[in-house]
């Protein structure tokens, strides 16, 4: 086959490959335009998670001070958890060096066990270092500047909505933030690989024991690891499909942990807030009902609350005690206006109950 034929074959295959790649980019997130402006055309392969870089570029400019403090507290808590897990891996990596007949098998098993221990120790050190660095940044502006590398250069034109932002994210800061988790993953993977290699070498090199023992343990080990990998990958791909369905339905694009807003997504947020307000109203109604019951018991009121005394938007129903009290009512709301009116009615009713209680005590 000549060079022209090979070139023609490649050009004919490229259009068929572009469609699946576009589909994967829509699902997993693509920062191609952003990456091209920030890193040029050299870094086009996913050696660096540019979605995270792009996400921090947006967050350090758009987050409020409270949101930044919440992220800081969450990251510090994550560092604590990573340090504990990494210390466990360091200890079991050291203990694994004392496995029976480990010195009689190939040295690679001992080397990878040692690497697992070292990765665990380094993960603890990096987690505590990042914890101290982030923990000392109490000023939100100082934290924003630590996560950035200053303003964007004048020769780079970022795509919207990043073109006019005063700060750009720092790749080195992101790598420092991700280092403890990356080292913890290396410690876990190294331990699993080393233990599997130890079982294989012990079985194949006929160490002074029955070969069937190591073979049977190896089968159980491979079965456990294989089941976990299959389960994790199935959940991962199902999560991709579910996220693709949700993003197509509400027309948003996921950028790391951030969602780029769309009219459909804003409508969903409004609908969720409406349901949350209804839930808060039910809690207010239950609290008010408890106050009414306590007042009834305090003043020995035996007559039930009149049926027509329920607030606007509340439908009466029978209570467990056979009385039409407020706790058995369920709010029927049709919009924000009904919610506002019901809150006003509840506030007025609570004021009336407090007045009634104060008058009753003064008369005593």
Short mmCIF file of C-alpha atoms in Angstrom, two decimals:
data_model
loop_
_atom_site.label_atom_id
_atom_site.label_comp_id
_atom_site.label_asym_id
_atom_site.label_seq_id
_atom_site.Cartn_x
_atom_site.Cartn_y
_atom_site.Cartn_z
CA UNK A 1 0.00 0.00 0.00
CA UNK A 2 1.46 3.34 -1.05
CA UNK A 3 1.70 6.44 1.09
CA UNK A 4 -1.16 8.14 -0.79
CA UNK A 5 -3.43 5.17 -0.17
CA UNK A 6 -2.60 5.20 3.54
CA UNK A 7 -3.27 8.95 3.71
CA UNK A 8 -6.58 8.49 1.90
CA UNK A 9 -7.57 5.71 4.29
CA UNK A 10 -6.76 7.85 7.31
CA UNK A 11 -8.72 10.80 5.91
CA UNK A 12 -11.72 8.58 5.24
CA UNK A 13 -11.68 7.21 8.79
CA UNK A 14 -11.33 10.57 10.54
CA UNK A 15 -14.95 11.75 9.96
CA UNK A 16 -16.31 8.53 11.46
CA UNK A 17 -14.11 8.99 14.54
CA UNK A 18 -15.06 12.63 15.13
CA UNK A 19 -18.69 11.85 15.99
CA UNK A 20 -17.87 9.46 18.88
CA UNK A 21 -15.23 11.88 20.14
CA UNK A 22 -17.73 14.74 20.15
CA UNK A 23 -20.19 12.52 22.04
CA UNK A 24 -17.55 11.64 24.65
CA UNK A 25 -16.56 15.31 24.98
CA UNK A 26 -20.17 16.32 25.57
CA UNK A 27 -20.50 13.68 28.29
CA UNK A 28 -17.15 13.98 30.06
CA UNK A 29 -16.71 17.70 29.50
CA UNK A 30 -14.42 19.42 27.04
CA UNK A 31 -12.13 22.37 27.61
CA UNK A 32 -10.67 22.27 24.11
CA UNK A 33 -11.15 25.96 23.29
CA UNK A 34 -9.98 27.00 26.74
CA UNK A 35 -7.01 24.60 26.56
CA UNK A 36 -5.99 25.91 23.15
CA UNK A 37 -5.89 29.48 24.43
CA UNK A 38 -4.11 28.70 27.70
CA UNK A 39 -1.61 26.02 26.63
CA UNK A 40 -1.52 26.35 22.84
CA UNK A 41 -1.79 23.46 20.42
CA UNK A 42 1.01 21.47 22.08
CA UNK A 43 -0.99 20.17 25.04
CA UNK A 44 -4.00 18.68 23.29
CA UNK A 45 -3.87 15.21 24.81
CA UNK A 46 -5.45 14.73 28.25
CA UNK A 47 -2.18 14.72 30.19
CA UNK A 48 -3.63 17.48 32.35
CA UNK A 49 -7.20 17.74 33.58
CA UNK A 50 -7.89 21.13 32.05
CA UNK A 51 -11.53 20.96 33.15
CA UNK A 52 -10.28 21.44 36.73
CA UNK A 53 -8.07 24.34 35.63
CA UNK A 54 -11.02 25.91 33.85
CA UNK A 55 -13.30 25.29 36.83
CA UNK A 56 -10.93 27.04 39.25
CA UNK A 57 -10.49 29.88 36.74
CA UNK A 58 -14.20 30.48 37.01
CA UNK A 59 -14.66 29.80 40.73
CA UNK A 60 -11.93 32.08 42.07
CA UNK A 61 -13.61 34.96 40.26
CA UNK A 62 -17.31 34.15 40.71
CA UNK A 63 -17.42 32.55 44.15
CA UNK A 64 -18.52 34.73 47.02
CA UNK A 65 -16.43 34.90 50.19
CA UNK A 66 -18.82 32.52 51.95
CA UNK A 67 -18.60 29.98 49.13
CA UNK A 68 -14.82 30.23 49.20
CA UNK A 69 -14.80 29.61 52.96
CA UNK A 70 -17.08 26.61 52.48
CA UNK A 71 -14.71 25.17 49.88
CA UNK A 72 -11.77 25.77 52.21
CA UNK A 73 -13.47 23.92 55.09
CA UNK A 74 -14.39 21.05 52.77
CA UNK A 75 -10.85 20.76 51.43
CA UNK A 76 -9.32 20.79 54.92
CA UNK A 77 -11.71 18.03 55.99
CA UNK A 78 -10.69 16.05 52.91
CA UNK A 79 -7.01 16.48 53.81
CA UNK A 80 -7.69 15.05 57.26
CA UNK A 81 -9.44 12.01 55.78
CA UNK A 82 -6.67 11.46 53.23
CA UNK A 83 -3.98 11.70 55.92
CA UNK A 84 -5.71 9.02 58.02
CA UNK A 85 -6.17 6.67 55.05
CA UNK A 86 -2.60 7.22 53.84
CA UNK A 87 -1.21 6.47 57.30
CA UNK A 88 -3.11 3.17 57.25
CA UNK A 89 -1.64 2.28 53.85
CA UNK A 90 1.85 3.17 55.06
CA UNK A 91 1.48 0.86 58.05
CA UNK A 92 0.08 -2.09 56.09
CA UNK A 93 2.75 -1.57 53.44
CA UNK A 94 5.39 -1.90 56.13
CA UNK A 95 3.63 -4.95 57.57
CA UNK A 96 3.46 -6.55 54.12
CA UNK A 97 7.26 -6.66 53.99
CA UNK A 98 7.04 -9.33 56.69
CA UNK A 99 4.88 -11.72 54.65
CA UNK A 100 6.09 -15.32 54.79
CA UNK A 101 8.66 -16.30 52.16
CA UNK A 102 8.66 -12.80 50.66
CA UNK A 103 12.47 -12.82 50.57
CA UNK A 104 12.46 -16.00 48.50
CA UNK A 105 10.44 -14.62 45.58
CA UNK A 106 11.52 -12.07 42.99
CA UNK A 107 12.58 -8.68 44.34
CA UNK A 108 9.86 -6.78 42.43
CA UNK A 109 7.21 -7.78 44.98
CA UNK A 110 9.26 -6.30 47.85
CA UNK A 111 10.00 -3.21 45.76
CA UNK A 112 6.35 -2.49 45.03
CA UNK A 113 5.38 -3.12 48.67
CA UNK A 114 8.06 -0.61 49.65
CA UNK A 115 6.72 1.84 47.06
CA UNK A 116 3.24 1.49 48.56
CA UNK A 117 4.61 2.33 51.99
CA UNK A 118 6.55 5.31 50.63
CA UNK A 119 3.54 6.63 48.70
CA UNK A 120 1.46 6.40 51.89
CA UNK A 121 4.03 8.36 53.88
CA UNK A 122 4.35 11.00 51.16
CA UNK A 123 0.57 11.28 50.97
CA UNK A 124 0.43 12.01 54.71
CA UNK A 125 3.16 14.64 54.37
CA UNK A 126 1.56 16.32 51.36
CA UNK A 127 -1.89 16.30 53.00
CA UNK A 128 -0.58 17.94 56.17
CA UNK A 129 1.41 20.46 54.13
CA UNK A 130 -1.61 21.41 52.02
CA UNK A 131 -3.72 21.53 55.18
CA UNK A 132 -1.35 24.01 56.80
CA UNK A 133 -1.02 26.13 53.66
CA UNK A 134 -4.76 26.43 53.05
CA UNK A 135 -5.64 26.64 56.74
CA UNK A 136 -3.49 29.73 57.29
CA UNK A 137 -5.21 31.65 54.47
CA UNK A 138 -8.03 33.21 56.48
CA UNK A 139 -8.43 36.20 54.17
CA UNK A 140 -10.65 35.25 51.18
CA UNK A 141 -8.65 37.56 48.91
CA UNK A 142 -5.40 35.89 49.96
CA UNK A 143 -6.92 32.49 49.20
CA UNK A 144 -8.06 33.69 45.76
CA UNK A 145 -4.56 34.95 45.01
CA UNK A 146 -3.00 31.67 46.20
CA UNK A 147 -5.22 29.75 43.79
CA UNK A 148 -4.34 32.09 40.93
CA UNK A 149 -1.29 33.20 39.00
CA UNK A 150 -2.37 36.80 38.71
CA UNK A 151 -4.20 38.31 35.78
CA UNK A 152 -4.35 36.77 32.31
CA UNK A 153 -1.71 37.82 29.77
CA UNK A 154 -2.75 40.41 27.23
CA UNK A 155 -1.94 38.11 24.30
CA UNK A 156 -4.41 35.40 25.40
CA UNK A 157 -8.07 35.77 24.51
CA UNK A 158 -10.06 33.30 26.58
CA UNK A 159 -13.52 32.23 25.41
CA UNK A 160 -16.59 33.54 27.17
CA UNK A 161 -17.26 33.84 30.07
CA UNK A 162 -13.54 33.91 30.93
CA UNK A 163 -12.39 36.73 28.68
CA UNK A 164 -12.90 39.59 31.14
CA UNK A 165 -12.07 37.86 34.44
CA UNK A 166 -9.36 39.59 36.53
CA UNK A 167 -7.73 36.36 37.82
CA UNK A 168 -6.69 33.15 36.11
CA UNK A 169 -6.18 29.81 37.83
CA UNK A 170 -2.76 28.46 38.72
CA UNK A 171 -1.83 25.01 37.43
CA UNK A 172 0.80 24.59 40.16
CA UNK A 173 -1.74 25.37 42.90
CA UNK A 174 -4.14 22.79 41.48
CA UNK A 175 -1.38 20.18 41.34
CA UNK A 176 -0.55 20.88 44.99
CA UNK A 177 -4.22 20.47 45.92
CA UNK A 178 -4.54 17.18 44.02
CA UNK A 179 -1.21 15.68 45.15
CA UNK A 180 -2.37 14.06 48.44
CA UNK A 181 -5.22 12.19 46.75
CA UNK A 182 -2.97 11.14 43.84
CA UNK A 183 -0.35 9.72 46.21
CA UNK A 184 -3.05 7.91 48.19
CA UNK A 185 -4.30 6.30 44.98
CA UNK A 186 -0.76 5.24 44.11
CA UNK A 187 -0.33 3.71 47.56
CA UNK A 188 -3.53 1.69 47.20
CA UNK A 189 -2.83 0.53 43.65
CA UNK A 190 0.77 -0.35 44.50
CA UNK A 191 -0.30 -2.48 47.44
CA UNK A 192 -2.86 -4.39 45.36
CA UNK A 193 -0.36 -4.97 42.54
CA UNK A 194 2.38 -6.04 44.95
CA UNK A 195 0.14 -8.48 46.79
CA UNK A 196 -1.06 -10.03 43.54
CA UNK A 197 2.51 -10.28 42.29
CA UNK A 198 3.57 -11.90 45.56
CA UNK A 199 0.90 -14.58 45.19
CA UNK A 200 1.80 -15.23 41.55
CA UNK A 201 5.53 -15.50 42.22
CA UNK A 202 5.01 -17.68 45.28
CA UNK A 203 2.89 -20.03 43.22
CA UNK A 204 5.12 -20.11 40.15
CA UNK A 205 8.51 -20.20 41.86
CA UNK A 206 7.59 -23.11 44.16
CA UNK A 207 8.51 -21.57 47.49
CA UNK A 208 8.76 -24.05 50.42
CA UNK A 209 5.04 -24.70 50.78
CA UNK A 210 2.26 -26.33 48.84
CA UNK A 211 1.81 -24.56 45.51
CA UNK A 212 -1.93 -25.10 45.61
CA UNK A 213 -2.22 -22.84 48.65
CA UNK A 214 -0.85 -19.81 46.84
CA UNK A 215 -2.83 -20.68 43.74
CA UNK A 216 -6.09 -20.82 45.69
CA UNK A 217 -5.36 -17.57 47.49
CA UNK A 218 -4.50 -15.99 44.13
CA UNK A 219 -7.83 -17.12 42.67
CA UNK A 220 -9.73 -15.57 45.58
CA UNK A 221 -7.67 -12.38 45.29
CA UNK A 222 -8.30 -12.05 41.54
CA UNK A 223 -11.98 -12.79 42.05
CA UNK A 224 -12.39 -10.08 44.69
CA UNK A 225 -10.47 -7.46 42.72
CA UNK A 226 -12.24 -8.39 39.48
CA UNK A 227 -15.70 -8.11 41.02
CA UNK A 228 -14.88 -4.70 42.47
CA UNK A 229 -13.47 -3.46 39.14
CA UNK A 230 -16.51 -4.71 37.21
CA UNK A 231 -18.91 -3.15 39.71
CA UNK A 232 -17.03 0.16 39.76
CA UNK A 233 -16.80 0.39 35.98
CA UNK A 234 -20.46 -0.49 35.53
CA UNK A 235 -21.43 2.24 37.98
CA UNK A 236 -19.06 4.65 36.22
CA UNK A 237 -20.54 4.06 32.77
CA UNK A 238 -24.09 4.13 34.13
CA UNK A 239 -23.25 7.46 35.79
CA UNK A 240 -22.02 8.75 32.41
CA UNK A 241 -25.29 7.76 30.74
CA UNK A 242 -27.40 9.27 33.54
CA UNK A 243 -25.40 12.49 33.44
CA UNK A 244 -25.75 12.64 29.66
CA UNK A 245 -29.53 12.24 29.98
CA UNK A 246 -29.76 14.98 32.63
CA UNK A 247 -27.49 17.35 30.69
CA UNK A 248 -29.53 16.81 27.52
CA UNK A 249 -32.80 17.34 29.37
CA UNK A 250 -31.77 20.53 31.18
CA UNK A 251 -29.25 21.77 28.58
CA UNK A 252 -26.26 22.24 30.86
CA UNK A 253 -22.59 21.33 30.61
CA UNK A 254 -20.65 19.99 33.56
CA UNK A 255 -17.28 21.59 34.21
CA UNK A 256 -15.74 19.61 37.05
CA UNK A 257 -18.03 20.26 40.00
CA UNK A 258 -19.50 23.39 38.40
CA UNK A 259 -22.50 23.56 36.10
CA UNK A 260 -22.79 26.13 33.35
CA UNK A 261 -26.25 27.59 33.79
CA UNK A 262 -28.98 27.42 31.17
CA UNK A 263 -32.63 28.62 31.15
CA UNK A 264 -33.78 25.03 31.67
CA UNK A 265 -31.47 24.61 34.66
CA UNK A 266 -32.61 27.90 36.19
CA UNK A 267 -36.24 26.77 35.82
CA UNK A 268 -35.33 23.54 37.62
CA UNK A 269 -33.73 25.49 40.46
CA UNK A 270 -36.85 27.63 40.78
CA UNK A 271 -39.04 24.53 40.93
CA UNK A 272 -36.82 22.92 43.56
CA UNK A 273 -36.87 26.09 45.66
CA UNK A 274 -40.67 26.06 45.51
CA UNK A 275 -40.78 22.50 46.86
CA UNK A 276 -38.26 23.40 49.57
CA UNK A 277 -40.39 26.36 50.65
CA UNK A 278 -43.40 24.06 50.94
CA UNK A 279 -41.36 21.73 53.13
CA UNK A 280 -40.32 24.65 55.33
CA UNK A 281 -43.96 25.69 55.63
CA UNK A 282 -44.92 22.22 56.80
CA UNK A 283 -42.24 22.47 59.48
CA UNK A 284 -43.61 25.87 60.55
CA UNK A 285 -47.12 24.44 60.70
CA UNK A 286 -45.98 21.54 62.87
CA UNK A 287 -44.15 23.90 65.23
CA UNK A 288 -47.20 26.16 65.45
CA UNK A 289 -49.42 23.16 66.12
CA UNK A 290 -47.18 22.12 69.00
CA UNK A 291 -47.49 25.62 70.45
CA UNK A 292 -51.28 25.48 70.17
CA UNK A 293 -51.42 22.10 71.89
CA UNK A 294 -49.14 23.32 74.67
CA UNK A 295 -51.36 26.39 75.13
CA UNK A 296 -54.49 24.24 75.17
CA UNK A 297 -53.00 22.06 77.90
CA UNK A 298 -51.72 25.08 79.81
CA UNK A 299 -55.09 26.85 79.95
CA UNK A 300 -57.21 23.67 80.02
CA UNK A 301 -58.94 24.48 76.76
CA UNK A 302 -61.21 21.60 75.83
CA UNK A 303 -63.02 23.15 72.86
CA UNK A 304 -61.37 22.24 69.53
CA UNK A 305 -60.06 24.88 67.22
CA UNK A 306 -62.87 26.06 64.88
CA UNK A 307 -62.87 24.55 61.42
CA UNK A 308 -62.84 27.90 59.67
CA UNK A 309 -59.82 29.21 61.55
CA UNK A 310 -57.19 27.67 59.34
CA UNK A 311 -54.91 30.03 57.44
CA UNK A 312 -55.24 30.81 53.78
CA UNK A 313 -54.20 27.95 51.55
CA UNK A 314 -54.73 25.26 54.23
CA UNK A 315 -57.33 22.56 53.82
CA UNK A 316 -58.87 21.14 57.04
CA UNK A 317 -58.70 17.46 57.90
CA UNK A 318 -59.24 15.27 60.91
CA UNK A 319 -56.45 15.04 63.45
CA UNK A 320 -55.55 11.87 65.37
CA UNK A 321 -57.39 13.30 68.39
CA UNK A 322 -60.53 14.01 66.40
CA UNK A 323 -60.00 17.77 66.45
CA UNK A 324 -59.51 20.11 63.51
CA UNK A 325 -56.19 21.45 64.67
CA UNK A 326 -53.59 23.07 62.55
CA UNK A 327 -51.14 20.18 62.68
CA UNK A 328 -53.39 18.00 60.52
CA UNK A 329 -53.64 20.55 57.73
CA UNK A 330 -51.63 20.22 54.57
CA UNK A 331 -50.75 23.37 52.62
CA UNK A 332 -52.16 23.60 49.12
CA UNK A 333 -49.99 26.13 47.34
CA UNK A 334 -50.22 27.17 43.76
CA UNK A 335 -47.48 29.77 43.54
CA UNK A 336 -45.11 32.14 45.33
CA UNK A 337 -48.02 34.47 46.21
CA UNK A 338 -49.77 31.71 48.16
CA UNK A 339 -46.53 30.93 49.95
CA UNK A 340 -46.07 34.57 50.99
CA UNK A 341 -49.67 34.85 52.18
CA UNK A 342 -49.42 31.64 54.17
CA UNK A 343 -46.24 32.79 55.86
CA UNK A 344 -47.95 36.06 56.79
CA UNK A 345 -50.92 34.14 58.21
CA UNK A 346 -48.64 31.89 60.23
CA UNK A 347 -46.74 34.89 61.57
CA UNK A 348 -49.97 36.64 62.54
CA UNK A 349 -51.34 33.51 64.19
CA UNK A 350 -48.15 33.03 66.18
CA UNK A 351 -48.30 36.66 67.35
CA UNK A 352 -51.91 36.13 68.38
CA UNK A 353 -50.98 33.01 70.33
CA UNK A 354 -48.19 34.85 72.13
CA UNK A 355 -50.56 37.69 72.98
CA UNK A 356 -53.16 35.22 74.24
CA UNK A 357 -50.55 33.50 76.40
CA UNK A 358 -49.33 36.79 77.89
CA UNK A 359 -52.92 37.93 78.62
CA UNK A 360 -53.73 34.59 80.24
CA UNK A 361 -50.68 34.75 82.48
CA UNK A 362 -51.39 38.35 83.49
CA UNK A 363 -54.97 37.45 84.44
CA UNK A 364 -53.66 34.66 86.69
#
